[in-house]
Short mmCIF file of N, CA and C in Angstrom, two decimals:
data_model
loop_
_atom_site.label_atom_id
_atom_site.label_comp_id
_atom_site.label_asym_id
_atom_site.label_seq_id
_atom_site.Cartn_x
_atom_site.Cartn_y
_atom_site.Cartn_z
N MET A 1 22.95 -35.24 7.74
CA MET A 1 23.16 -34.01 8.36
C MET A 1 23.20 -33.00 7.34
N THR A 2 23.81 -33.03 6.16
CA THR A 2 23.79 -31.97 5.28
C THR A 2 22.67 -31.64 4.77
N GLY A 3 21.86 -32.79 4.79
CA GLY A 3 20.58 -32.74 4.12
C GLY A 3 19.70 -31.51 4.82
N LEU A 4 19.53 -31.62 5.93
CA LEU A 4 18.88 -30.46 6.94
C LEU A 4 19.55 -29.17 6.58
N GLY A 5 20.99 -29.05 6.42
CA GLY A 5 21.42 -27.64 6.12
C GLY A 5 20.95 -27.19 4.94
N CYS A 6 20.70 -27.97 3.80
CA CYS A 6 20.36 -27.48 2.53
C CYS A 6 18.95 -27.14 2.46
N TRP A 7 17.93 -28.01 3.45
CA TRP A 7 16.53 -27.70 3.35
C TRP A 7 16.40 -26.13 3.85
N GLY A 8 17.11 -25.75 5.00
CA GLY A 8 16.89 -24.60 5.30
C GLY A 8 17.25 -23.21 4.28
N SER A 9 18.14 -23.56 3.60
CA SER A 9 18.59 -22.57 2.62
C SER A 9 17.56 -22.51 1.43
N VAL A 10 16.97 -23.74 1.10
CA VAL A 10 16.07 -23.50 0.13
C VAL A 10 14.69 -23.27 0.59
N ALA A 11 14.29 -23.45 1.70
CA ALA A 11 12.83 -22.88 2.31
C ALA A 11 12.64 -21.63 2.04
N ARG A 12 11.28 -21.59 1.35
CA ARG A 12 10.82 -20.09 1.18
C ARG A 12 10.32 -19.52 2.51
N ALA A 13 10.47 -18.13 2.67
CA ALA A 13 10.25 -17.59 3.88
C ALA A 13 8.81 -17.57 3.82
N GLU A 14 8.12 -17.50 5.15
CA GLU A 14 6.78 -17.52 4.98
C GLU A 14 6.07 -16.15 4.89
N THR A 15 5.26 -15.99 3.81
CA THR A 15 4.77 -14.74 3.58
C THR A 15 3.97 -14.01 4.65
N GLN A 16 4.30 -12.74 4.67
CA GLN A 16 3.61 -11.93 6.07
C GLN A 16 2.44 -11.41 5.55
N ASP A 17 1.68 -11.74 6.62
CA ASP A 17 0.36 -11.10 6.31
C ASP A 17 0.18 -9.52 6.33
N VAL A 18 -0.12 -8.90 5.21
CA VAL A 18 -0.49 -7.46 5.08
C VAL A 18 -1.70 -7.12 5.09
N GLN A 19 -2.49 -8.01 5.00
CA GLN A 19 -4.07 -7.78 4.68
C GLN A 19 -4.60 -7.01 6.01
N GLY A 20 -5.44 -6.18 5.75
CA GLY A 20 -6.38 -5.48 6.61
C GLY A 20 -6.03 -3.98 6.62
N TRP A 21 -6.39 -3.21 7.69
CA TRP A 21 -6.15 -1.67 7.72
C TRP A 21 -4.63 -1.33 8.11
N TRP A 22 -4.51 -0.01 7.48
CA TRP A 22 -3.18 0.57 7.44
C TRP A 22 -3.27 2.04 7.46
N MET A 23 -2.78 2.64 8.56
CA MET A 23 -2.88 4.23 8.64
C MET A 23 -1.47 4.86 7.77
N ASP A 24 -1.64 5.46 6.71
CA ASP A 24 -0.24 5.98 6.16
C ASP A 24 0.49 6.79 7.04
N GLN A 25 1.84 7.27 6.54
CA GLN A 25 2.70 7.79 7.37
C GLN A 25 2.40 9.16 8.03
N ASN A 26 1.42 10.11 7.36
CA ASN A 26 0.86 11.12 8.22
C ASN A 26 -0.12 10.96 8.89
N GLY A 27 -0.96 9.75 8.76
CA GLY A 27 -2.40 9.60 9.58
C GLY A 27 -3.56 10.28 8.95
N LYS A 28 -3.24 10.63 7.86
CA LYS A 28 -4.23 11.06 6.82
C LYS A 28 -5.20 10.31 6.26
N ALA A 29 -4.67 9.02 6.06
CA ALA A 29 -5.64 8.21 5.17
C ALA A 29 -5.38 6.71 5.84
N GLY A 30 -6.52 6.19 5.79
CA GLY A 30 -6.42 4.60 6.00
C GLY A 30 -6.72 3.74 4.74
N ILE A 31 -5.87 2.84 4.59
CA ILE A 31 -5.75 1.98 3.56
C ILE A 31 -6.10 0.61 3.98
N LEU A 32 -6.97 0.19 2.98
CA LEU A 32 -7.58 -1.41 3.36
C LEU A 32 -6.77 -2.20 2.49
N ILE A 33 -6.10 -3.23 2.62
CA ILE A 33 -5.33 -4.11 1.84
C ILE A 33 -5.82 -5.42 1.91
N ALA A 34 -6.57 -5.99 0.70
CA ALA A 34 -7.06 -7.11 0.59
C ALA A 34 -6.75 -7.80 -0.52
N PRO A 35 -7.18 -9.10 -0.87
CA PRO A 35 -6.87 -10.01 -1.83
C PRO A 35 -7.72 -9.47 -3.14
N CYS A 36 -7.31 -9.38 -4.46
CA CYS A 36 -7.87 -9.09 -5.47
C CYS A 36 -7.27 -10.01 -6.67
N GLY A 37 -8.06 -10.78 -7.06
CA GLY A 37 -7.59 -11.67 -8.35
C GLY A 37 -6.20 -12.37 -8.13
N GLY A 38 -6.02 -12.77 -6.94
CA GLY A 38 -4.81 -13.82 -6.84
C GLY A 38 -3.54 -12.70 -6.38
N GLN A 39 -3.67 -11.61 -6.16
CA GLN A 39 -2.86 -10.64 -5.94
C GLN A 39 -3.19 -10.01 -4.37
N LEU A 40 -2.48 -8.80 -4.29
CA LEU A 40 -3.21 -7.98 -3.01
C LEU A 40 -3.06 -6.57 -3.71
N CYS A 41 -4.25 -6.05 -3.32
CA CYS A 41 -4.47 -4.49 -3.72
C CYS A 41 -4.75 -3.66 -2.32
N GLY A 42 -4.90 -2.60 -2.64
CA GLY A 42 -5.31 -1.47 -1.36
C GLY A 42 -6.23 -0.44 -1.91
N LYS A 43 -6.89 0.07 -1.07
CA LYS A 43 -7.82 1.42 -1.52
C LYS A 43 -7.82 2.04 -0.29
N ILE A 44 -8.00 3.64 -0.41
CA ILE A 44 -8.30 4.46 0.67
C ILE A 44 -9.52 4.32 0.84
N GLU A 45 -9.65 3.98 2.06
CA GLU A 45 -11.01 3.52 2.71
C GLU A 45 -11.48 4.43 3.91
N TRP A 46 -10.59 5.34 4.36
CA TRP A 46 -10.73 6.25 5.33
C TRP A 46 -9.89 7.45 5.41
N LEU A 47 -10.48 8.66 5.46
CA LEU A 47 -9.74 9.71 5.33
C LEU A 47 -9.91 10.85 6.74
N HIS A 48 -8.81 11.10 7.10
CA HIS A 48 -9.08 12.14 8.36
C HIS A 48 -9.73 13.31 7.90
N GLN A 49 -9.46 13.73 7.18
CA GLN A 49 -10.31 15.07 6.51
C GLN A 49 -10.84 14.71 5.24
N PRO A 50 -12.18 14.27 4.99
CA PRO A 50 -12.50 13.45 3.72
C PRO A 50 -13.04 14.63 2.76
N LEU A 51 -13.34 15.99 3.47
CA LEU A 51 -13.98 17.13 2.80
C LEU A 51 -12.75 17.88 2.39
N ASP A 52 -12.92 18.65 1.03
CA ASP A 52 -12.11 19.91 0.79
C ASP A 52 -12.72 21.12 1.34
N LYS A 53 -11.94 22.45 1.09
CA LYS A 53 -12.23 23.55 1.69
C LYS A 53 -13.57 24.01 1.33
N GLU A 54 -14.25 23.59 0.26
CA GLU A 54 -15.49 24.00 -0.23
C GLU A 54 -16.70 23.05 0.23
N GLY A 55 -16.15 22.19 1.30
CA GLY A 55 -16.99 21.09 2.01
C GLY A 55 -17.54 20.07 0.90
N LYS A 56 -16.75 19.58 -0.11
CA LYS A 56 -16.85 18.72 -0.93
C LYS A 56 -16.13 17.39 -0.70
N PRO A 57 -16.55 16.26 -1.18
CA PRO A 57 -15.29 14.98 -0.85
C PRO A 57 -14.38 15.36 -1.85
N LYS A 58 -13.23 15.12 -1.07
CA LYS A 58 -11.88 15.24 -1.77
C LYS A 58 -11.49 14.18 -3.00
N THR A 59 -11.08 14.93 -4.12
CA THR A 59 -10.85 14.28 -5.37
C THR A 59 -9.41 14.08 -5.77
N ASP A 60 -9.25 13.29 -6.67
CA ASP A 60 -7.79 13.09 -7.17
C ASP A 60 -7.29 14.38 -7.95
N ILE A 61 -7.12 15.37 -7.42
CA ILE A 61 -6.82 16.68 -8.06
C ILE A 61 -5.55 16.73 -8.55
N HIS A 62 -4.64 16.02 -8.09
CA HIS A 62 -3.06 15.86 -8.61
C HIS A 62 -2.79 15.18 -9.78
N ASN A 63 -3.80 14.24 -10.21
CA ASN A 63 -3.49 13.28 -11.26
C ASN A 63 -3.11 13.91 -12.55
N GLY A 64 -2.14 13.39 -13.17
CA GLY A 64 -1.56 14.18 -14.49
C GLY A 64 -2.76 13.93 -15.54
N ASP A 65 -3.57 12.94 -15.34
CA ASP A 65 -4.75 12.96 -16.52
C ASP A 65 -5.99 13.61 -15.92
N ALA A 66 -6.34 14.77 -16.83
CA ALA A 66 -7.39 15.65 -16.16
C ALA A 66 -8.51 15.00 -16.10
N ALA A 67 -8.87 13.88 -16.99
CA ALA A 67 -10.14 13.01 -17.07
C ALA A 67 -10.23 12.29 -15.63
N LEU A 68 -9.21 12.14 -14.88
CA LEU A 68 -9.34 11.19 -13.69
C LEU A 68 -9.41 12.15 -12.42
N ARG A 69 -9.23 13.35 -12.61
CA ARG A 69 -9.11 14.26 -11.56
C ARG A 69 -10.48 14.31 -10.57
N PRO A 70 -11.62 14.06 -11.42
CA PRO A 70 -12.88 13.99 -10.60
C PRO A 70 -13.12 12.79 -9.69
N ARG A 71 -12.20 11.79 -9.80
CA ARG A 71 -12.30 10.47 -8.89
C ARG A 71 -12.37 10.88 -7.34
N LEU A 72 -13.10 10.39 -6.68
CA LEU A 72 -13.10 10.64 -5.17
C LEU A 72 -11.75 9.83 -4.52
N LEU A 73 -11.09 10.57 -3.82
CA LEU A 73 -9.99 9.70 -2.89
C LEU A 73 -10.65 8.51 -2.21
N CYS A 74 -11.73 8.82 -1.66
CA CYS A 74 -12.39 7.52 -0.92
C CYS A 74 -12.86 6.52 -1.75
N GLY A 75 -12.13 5.48 -1.49
CA GLY A 75 -12.22 4.25 -2.57
C GLY A 75 -11.62 4.31 -3.48
N LEU A 76 -10.38 5.02 -3.66
CA LEU A 76 -9.51 4.83 -4.86
C LEU A 76 -8.43 3.94 -4.55
N SER A 77 -8.39 3.26 -5.40
CA SER A 77 -7.30 2.07 -5.43
C SER A 77 -5.83 2.74 -5.35
N ILE A 78 -5.09 2.54 -4.62
CA ILE A 78 -3.74 3.15 -4.58
C ILE A 78 -2.48 2.22 -4.45
N LEU A 79 -2.89 0.92 -4.44
CA LEU A 79 -1.85 -0.12 -4.67
C LEU A 79 -2.33 -1.18 -5.30
N GLY A 80 -1.65 -2.11 -5.99
CA GLY A 80 -2.11 -3.47 -6.55
C GLY A 80 -1.06 -4.18 -7.06
N GLY A 81 -1.47 -5.28 -7.51
CA GLY A 81 -0.35 -6.25 -8.17
C GLY A 81 0.68 -6.75 -7.29
N PHE A 82 0.56 -6.89 -6.01
CA PHE A 82 1.44 -7.40 -5.41
C PHE A 82 1.38 -8.99 -5.05
N THR A 83 2.39 -9.63 -5.31
CA THR A 83 2.64 -11.11 -5.30
C THR A 83 3.61 -11.38 -4.09
N PRO A 84 3.41 -12.62 -3.65
CA PRO A 84 4.56 -12.97 -2.49
C PRO A 84 5.93 -13.11 -3.01
N ALA A 85 6.80 -12.68 -2.14
CA ALA A 85 8.33 -12.56 -2.72
C ALA A 85 8.94 -13.66 -1.96
N ASP A 86 9.97 -14.25 -2.32
CA ASP A 86 10.66 -15.46 -1.47
C ASP A 86 11.13 -14.85 -0.32
N ASN A 87 11.50 -13.85 0.08
CA ASN A 87 11.88 -13.17 1.32
C ASN A 87 10.52 -13.12 2.23
N GLY A 88 9.46 -13.29 1.94
CA GLY A 88 8.52 -13.21 2.86
C GLY A 88 7.58 -12.03 2.53
N GLY A 89 8.11 -11.06 1.94
CA GLY A 89 7.41 -9.80 1.73
C GLY A 89 6.86 -9.89 0.33
N TRP A 90 6.36 -8.65 -0.01
CA TRP A 90 5.43 -8.66 -1.25
C TRP A 90 6.27 -7.79 -2.23
N HIS A 91 6.17 -8.25 -3.62
CA HIS A 91 6.99 -7.36 -4.67
C HIS A 91 6.15 -7.47 -6.02
N GLY A 92 6.48 -6.89 -6.97
CA GLY A 92 5.93 -6.99 -8.36
C GLY A 92 4.53 -5.97 -8.24
N GLY A 93 4.31 -5.00 -7.28
CA GLY A 93 3.22 -4.34 -7.15
C GLY A 93 3.50 -2.84 -7.66
N TRP A 94 2.33 -1.94 -7.53
CA TRP A 94 2.60 -0.68 -8.08
C TRP A 94 1.65 0.18 -7.01
N ILE A 95 2.22 1.33 -6.65
CA ILE A 95 1.61 2.38 -5.75
C ILE A 95 1.08 3.68 -6.40
N TYR A 96 0.14 4.01 -6.16
CA TYR A 96 -0.22 5.42 -6.63
C TYR A 96 -0.04 6.57 -5.42
N ASP A 97 0.66 7.56 -5.57
CA ASP A 97 0.58 8.68 -4.79
C ASP A 97 -0.25 9.81 -5.10
N PRO A 98 -1.54 9.93 -4.56
CA PRO A 98 -2.39 10.90 -4.84
C PRO A 98 -1.97 12.42 -4.37
N GLU A 99 -1.06 12.65 -3.70
CA GLU A 99 -0.47 13.98 -3.39
C GLU A 99 0.52 14.54 -4.50
N SER A 100 1.07 13.25 -5.30
CA SER A 100 1.75 14.00 -6.61
C SER A 100 1.07 13.56 -7.86
N GLY A 101 0.11 12.71 -7.77
CA GLY A 101 -0.33 12.07 -8.99
C GLY A 101 0.42 11.08 -9.83
N ASN A 102 1.23 10.41 -9.09
CA ASN A 102 2.31 9.63 -10.14
C ASN A 102 2.11 8.26 -9.27
N THR A 103 2.35 7.29 -10.39
CA THR A 103 2.29 5.96 -10.04
C THR A 103 3.77 5.21 -9.95
N TYR A 104 4.13 4.40 -8.92
CA TYR A 104 5.72 3.85 -8.92
C TYR A 104 5.44 2.47 -8.97
N LYS A 105 6.36 1.56 -9.08
CA LYS A 105 6.75 0.23 -9.00
C LYS A 105 6.79 0.14 -7.42
N SER A 106 6.55 -0.82 -6.79
CA SER A 106 6.72 -0.92 -5.35
C SER A 106 6.81 -2.49 -4.70
N VAL A 107 7.37 -2.34 -3.74
CA VAL A 107 7.62 -3.63 -2.92
C VAL A 107 7.09 -3.11 -1.63
N MET A 108 6.79 -4.17 -0.67
CA MET A 108 6.52 -3.95 0.62
C MET A 108 6.77 -5.27 1.59
N HIS A 109 7.05 -4.95 2.84
CA HIS A 109 7.24 -6.00 3.95
C HIS A 109 6.86 -5.41 5.14
N VAL A 110 6.34 -6.50 6.06
CA VAL A 110 6.21 -5.94 7.50
C VAL A 110 7.73 -6.06 8.31
N GLY A 111 8.07 -5.21 9.10
CA GLY A 111 9.31 -5.28 9.70
C GLY A 111 9.02 -5.79 11.13
N ASP A 112 10.43 -6.02 11.55
CA ASP A 112 10.03 -6.59 13.11
C ASP A 112 9.37 -5.62 13.85
N ASP A 113 9.38 -4.50 13.51
CA ASP A 113 8.54 -3.61 14.31
C ASP A 113 7.01 -3.56 14.25
N GLY A 114 6.72 -4.53 13.34
CA GLY A 114 5.17 -4.59 13.05
C GLY A 114 4.62 -3.70 11.92
N LYS A 115 5.46 -2.79 11.67
CA LYS A 115 4.93 -1.66 10.63
C LYS A 115 4.89 -2.31 9.36
N LEU A 116 4.32 -1.60 8.43
CA LEU A 116 4.53 -2.01 6.74
C LEU A 116 5.28 -1.12 6.37
N HIS A 117 6.27 -1.28 5.75
CA HIS A 117 7.53 -0.43 5.21
C HIS A 117 7.37 -0.67 3.58
N VAL A 118 6.67 0.35 3.06
CA VAL A 118 6.30 0.43 1.55
C VAL A 118 7.34 1.23 0.86
N ARG A 119 7.83 0.76 -0.27
CA ARG A 119 8.75 1.56 -1.05
C ARG A 119 8.30 1.59 -2.48
N GLY A 120 8.31 2.81 -2.90
CA GLY A 120 7.73 3.10 -4.38
C GLY A 120 9.03 3.74 -5.19
N TYR A 121 9.30 2.95 -6.26
CA TYR A 121 10.66 3.44 -6.86
C TYR A 121 10.32 3.45 -8.55
N ILE A 122 11.21 3.90 -9.15
CA ILE A 122 11.23 4.13 -10.62
C ILE A 122 12.41 3.07 -11.10
N GLY A 123 12.24 2.40 -11.94
CA GLY A 123 13.32 1.54 -12.47
C GLY A 123 13.92 0.45 -11.54
N PHE A 124 14.70 0.87 -10.53
CA PHE A 124 15.37 -0.11 -9.33
C PHE A 124 15.02 0.38 -8.07
N THR A 125 14.87 -0.73 -7.35
CA THR A 125 14.62 -0.30 -5.78
C THR A 125 15.37 0.88 -5.00
N LEU A 126 16.62 1.01 -5.69
CA LEU A 126 17.66 1.97 -5.03
C LEU A 126 17.06 3.50 -5.35
N ILE A 127 16.21 3.43 -6.60
CA ILE A 127 15.83 4.92 -6.98
C ILE A 127 14.30 5.08 -6.37
N GLY A 128 14.11 5.59 -5.24
CA GLY A 128 12.95 5.46 -4.83
C GLY A 128 12.69 6.20 -3.44
N ARG A 129 11.43 6.20 -2.91
CA ARG A 129 11.18 6.69 -1.58
C ARG A 129 10.31 5.37 -0.83
N SER A 130 10.75 5.54 0.51
CA SER A 130 9.90 4.58 1.37
C SER A 130 9.06 5.38 2.51
N VAL A 131 7.82 4.69 2.80
CA VAL A 131 7.19 5.30 3.60
C VAL A 131 6.84 4.02 4.58
N THR A 132 6.44 4.37 5.95
CA THR A 132 5.99 3.22 6.79
C THR A 132 4.86 3.53 7.35
N TRP A 133 3.87 2.35 7.35
CA TRP A 133 2.70 2.58 7.65
C TRP A 133 2.27 1.61 8.95
N VAL A 134 1.41 2.19 9.68
CA VAL A 134 1.13 1.28 10.99
C VAL A 134 -0.17 0.95 11.18
N ARG A 135 -0.74 0.01 12.03
CA ARG A 135 -1.80 -0.42 12.06
C ARG A 135 -2.57 0.83 12.79
N PRO A 136 -4.14 0.97 12.51
CA PRO A 136 -4.65 1.98 13.22
C PRO A 136 -4.73 1.66 14.76
N PRO A 137 -4.87 2.52 15.77
CA PRO A 137 -5.00 2.28 17.40
C PRO A 137 -6.26 1.63 17.45
N GLN A 138 -7.48 2.07 16.50
CA GLN A 138 -8.91 1.85 16.81
C GLN A 138 -9.40 1.61 15.30
N GLN A 139 -10.40 0.82 15.47
CA GLN A 139 -11.17 0.66 14.32
C GLN A 139 -11.61 1.86 13.53
N LEU A 140 -11.42 1.98 12.17
CA LEU A 140 -11.64 2.92 11.20
C LEU A 140 -13.15 2.72 10.79
N ALA A 141 -13.82 3.94 10.76
CA ALA A 141 -15.28 3.56 10.12
C ALA A 141 -14.91 3.92 8.46
N PRO A 142 -15.16 3.20 7.56
CA PRO A 142 -15.15 3.39 6.31
C PRO A 142 -15.55 4.59 5.48
N CYS A 143 -15.13 5.33 4.92
CA CYS A 143 -15.77 6.48 4.30
C CYS A 143 -16.66 6.08 3.41
N ALA A 144 -17.73 7.06 2.82
CA ALA A 144 -18.63 6.88 1.76
C ALA A 144 -18.07 7.02 0.44
N GLY A 145 -17.81 6.46 -0.47
CA GLY A 145 -17.19 6.98 -1.61
C GLY A 145 -17.48 6.00 -2.86
#
């Protein structure tokens, strides 16, 4: 009987499926999460407004590295390096915020609400910010980028 109790505490939680399409917290971008090199990565593959005020495709204008500012937002890798965590979520990753031009360490998990909870942080997970992404209500057409 005690053996069964030990098994439950040692068993690893089933890794959550976060692959596929997610809408960011503002509904401005669709991120496609997929495997890459044994980890999970994500790219912006849809934009609500893909063009800037001049009618040109939006670029990474807030990047701290001026040489990277001409990169198109469509197709831009904004998260990567995620590996399964013992709690069923994903950890060890990074997330890039194109609105600030900053990259943060990151963890993510699917909550009981079915939403993807992504936390970007500096140093420790306590010092950071969380966002919640949802599955898109309809299939998104990938932008050309």
